[in-house]
């Protein structure tokens, strides 16, 4: 049974890593399930503190994935119109994979700023900030999943 759980855990970790890029799959939560599967084997036992900490990290990353493009827009100088546009664009972009993932926050922030009577140059800067925020969020998700893979492999050996 342990071999089956370990194999399923490896699959979850790899699918989770792919899910950092593919929008239909929530990467870090799937990778976390891989660690849970390893925990249920007789070979490895993680502490409850570790499991709860990793769960909290996954929850924060999932929430941040939608908020970071907003913050990127705001950091570059976007107004509330641009930050909310980036948020709406992130959600709408999920339906237009793969380009919608990057273009959604950008177009959302751009349109939001234009609706808020900002100049095109200011709107463009806000859109670029949203894209940079999206990229940062993706790097954050990949980092968490790679960390989970390292923990998994280290626990086995």
CSV table of C-alpha atoms in Angstrom, one decimal:
chain,number,residue,atom,x,y,z
A,1,UNK,CA,0.0,0.0,0.0
A,2,UNK,CA,2.9,2.4,0.8
A,3,UNK,CA,4.2,2.0,-2.8
A,4,UNK,CA,0.8,3.0,-4.2
A,5,UNK,CA,0.6,6.0,-1.9
A,6,UNK,CA,4.1,7.1,-2.8
A,7,UNK,CA,3.4,6.7,-6.5
A,8,UNK,CA,0.2,8.7,-6.2
A,9,UNK,CA,2.1,11.3,-4.2
A,10,UNK,CA,4.7,11.7,-7.0
A,11,UNK,CA,1.9,12.1,-9.5
A,12,UNK,CA,0.2,14.8,-7.4
A,13,UNK,CA,3.5,16.6,-7.1
A,14,UNK,CA,4.2,16.6,-10.8
A,15,UNK,CA,0.6,17.5,-11.7
A,16,UNK,CA,0.7,20.3,-9.1
A,17,UNK,CA,3.9,21.7,-10.7
A,18,UNK,CA,2.2,21.7,-14.0
A,19,UNK,CA,-0.8,23.3,-12.4
A,20,UNK,CA,1.3,26.4,-11.7
A,21,UNK,CA,1.2,27.1,-15.4
A,22,UNK,CA,-2.1,25.4,-16.4
A,23,UNK,CA,-5.0,27.4,-15.1
A,24,UNK,CA,-7.4,24.5,-14.8
A,25,UNK,CA,-5.3,22.8,-12.1
A,26,UNK,CA,-4.6,24.4,-8.7
A,27,UNK,CA,-0.9,23.7,-8.5
A,28,UNK,CA,0.0,24.1,-4.8
A,29,UNK,CA,-3.1,22.4,-3.4
A,30,UNK,CA,-2.5,19.3,-5.6
A,31,UNK,CA,1.2,19.3,-4.5
A,32,UNK,CA,0.1,19.5,-0.9
A,33,UNK,CA,-2.1,16.4,-1.4
A,34,UNK,CA,1.1,14.7,-2.6
A,35,UNK,CA,2.7,15.4,0.8
A,36,UNK,CA,-0.4,14.2,2.6
A,37,UNK,CA,-0.3,10.9,0.7
A,38,UNK,CA,3.3,10.5,1.7
A,39,UNK,CA,2.4,11.3,5.3
A,40,UNK,CA,-0.2,8.4,5.3
A,41,UNK,CA,2.5,5.9,4.5
A,42,UNK,CA,4.4,4.0,7.2
A,43,UNK,CA,7.7,5.3,5.8
A,44,UNK,CA,7.3,9.0,6.6
A,45,UNK,CA,5.4,10.9,9.3
A,46,UNK,CA,5.3,14.6,9.1
A,47,UNK,CA,4.5,16.6,12.3
A,48,UNK,CA,1.0,18.1,12.5
A,49,UNK,CA,2.8,21.5,12.8
A,50,UNK,CA,4.4,21.0,9.4
A,51,UNK,CA,1.2,19.9,7.8
A,52,UNK,CA,-0.7,22.9,9.1
A,53,UNK,CA,2.1,25.3,8.2
A,54,UNK,CA,2.1,23.9,4.6
A,55,UNK,CA,-1.6,24.1,4.5
A,56,UNK,CA,-1.5,27.8,5.5
A,57,UNK,CA,1.2,28.5,2.9
A,58,UNK,CA,-1.0,26.9,0.2
A,59,UNK,CA,-4.1,28.9,1.3
A,60,UNK,CA,-2.1,32.2,1.3
A,61,UNK,CA,-0.6,31.4,-2.2
A,62,UNK,CA,-4.1,30.6,-3.6
A,63,UNK,CA,-5.5,33.9,-2.3
A,64,UNK,CA,-2.4,35.8,-3.3
A,65,UNK,CA,-2.6,34.5,-6.9
A,66,UNK,CA,-5.7,36.6,-7.4
A,67,UNK,CA,-4.5,39.6,-5.4
A,68,UNK,CA,-0.9,40.0,-6.6
A,69,UNK,CA,-1.9,41.3,-10.1
A,70,UNK,CA,-4.0,44.0,-8.4
A,71,UNK,CA,-1.0,44.9,-6.2
A,72,UNK,CA,1.3,45.0,-9.2
A,73,UNK,CA,-1.0,47.4,-10.9
A,74,UNK,CA,-1.3,49.6,-7.8
A,75,UNK,CA,2.5,49.5,-7.2
A,76,UNK,CA,3.2,50.9,-10.6
A,77,UNK,CA,0.8,53.7,-10.0
A,78,UNK,CA,-2.6,52.4,-11.0
A,79,UNK,CA,-5.7,53.7,-9.4
A,80,UNK,CA,-8.6,51.7,-7.8
A,81,UNK,CA,-10.1,51.5,-11.3
A,82,UNK,CA,-6.9,49.7,-12.6
A,83,UNK,CA,-6.5,47.4,-9.6
A,84,UNK,CA,-10.1,46.2,-9.8
A,85,UNK,CA,-9.8,46.0,-13.6
A,86,UNK,CA,-6.7,43.7,-13.1
A,87,UNK,CA,-8.7,41.5,-10.7
A,88,UNK,CA,-11.7,41.2,-13.0
A,89,UNK,CA,-9.3,40.6,-16.0
A,90,UNK,CA,-7.6,37.8,-14.0
A,91,UNK,CA,-10.9,36.1,-13.5
A,92,UNK,CA,-12.1,36.6,-17.1
A,93,UNK,CA,-8.7,35.6,-18.4
A,94,UNK,CA,-9.1,32.1,-17.0
A,95,UNK,CA,-11.7,31.4,-19.7
A,96,UNK,CA,-9.3,32.3,-22.5
A,97,UNK,CA,-6.4,30.0,-21.9
A,98,UNK,CA,-3.4,30.4,-22.4
A,99,UNK,CA,-3.2,34.0,-23.6
A,100,UNK,CA,-6.0,35.1,-21.3
A,101,UNK,CA,-3.8,34.3,-18.3
A,102,UNK,CA,-1.4,37.1,-19.2
A,103,UNK,CA,-3.6,39.3,-21.2
A,104,UNK,CA,-6.6,39.2,-18.8
A,105,UNK,CA,-4.9,41.2,-16.0
A,106,UNK,CA,-3.2,43.5,-18.5
A,107,UNK,CA,-6.4,44.3,-20.5
A,108,UNK,CA,-8.4,44.5,-17.3
A,109,UNK,CA,-6.1,47.1,-15.7
A,110,UNK,CA,-5.8,49.0,-19.0
A,111,UNK,CA,-9.6,49.2,-19.5
A,112,UNK,CA,-10.2,49.9,-15.8
A,113,UNK,CA,-7.8,52.9,-15.9
A,114,UNK,CA,-9.3,54.2,-19.1
A,115,UNK,CA,-12.8,54.0,-17.6
A,116,UNK,CA,-11.4,55.9,-14.6
A,117,UNK,CA,-10.4,58.8,-17.0
A,118,UNK,CA,-6.7,58.1,-16.9
A,119,UNK,CA,-4.4,58.8,-19.8
A,120,UNK,CA,-3.4,55.9,-22.1
A,121,UNK,CA,0.2,56.0,-20.9
A,122,UNK,CA,-1.0,55.7,-17.2
A,123,UNK,CA,-3.3,52.9,-18.2
A,124,UNK,CA,-0.6,51.1,-20.0
A,125,UNK,CA,1.7,51.4,-17.0
A,126,UNK,CA,-1.0,49.9,-14.8
A,127,UNK,CA,-1.5,47.0,-17.2
A,128,UNK,CA,2.2,46.3,-17.2
A,129,UNK,CA,2.2,46.3,-13.4
A,130,UNK,CA,-0.7,43.8,-13.4
A,131,UNK,CA,1.3,41.5,-15.8
A,132,UNK,CA,4.4,41.7,-13.6
A,133,UNK,CA,2.2,40.9,-10.6
A,134,UNK,CA,0.8,37.8,-12.4
A,135,UNK,CA,4.4,36.7,-13.2
A,136,UNK,CA,5.4,37.1,-9.6
A,137,UNK,CA,2.4,35.1,-8.5
A,138,UNK,CA,3.3,32.3,-10.9
A,139,UNK,CA,6.9,32.3,-9.6
A,140,UNK,CA,5.6,32.1,-6.1
A,141,UNK,CA,3.4,29.0,-6.9
A,142,UNK,CA,6.3,27.3,-8.7
A,143,UNK,CA,8.6,27.9,-5.8
A,144,UNK,CA,6.1,26.4,-3.3
A,145,UNK,CA,5.6,23.3,-5.5
A,146,UNK,CA,9.4,22.8,-6.0
A,147,UNK,CA,9.8,23.1,-2.2
A,148,UNK,CA,7.1,20.4,-1.7
A,149,UNK,CA,9.0,18.2,-4.2
A,150,UNK,CA,12.2,18.7,-2.3
A,151,UNK,CA,10.5,17.9,1.0
A,152,UNK,CA,9.0,14.8,-0.5
A,153,UNK,CA,12.2,13.5,-1.9
A,154,UNK,CA,14.2,14.3,1.2
A,155,UNK,CA,11.6,12.5,3.4
A,156,UNK,CA,11.9,9.4,1.3
A,157,UNK,CA,15.7,9.3,1.5
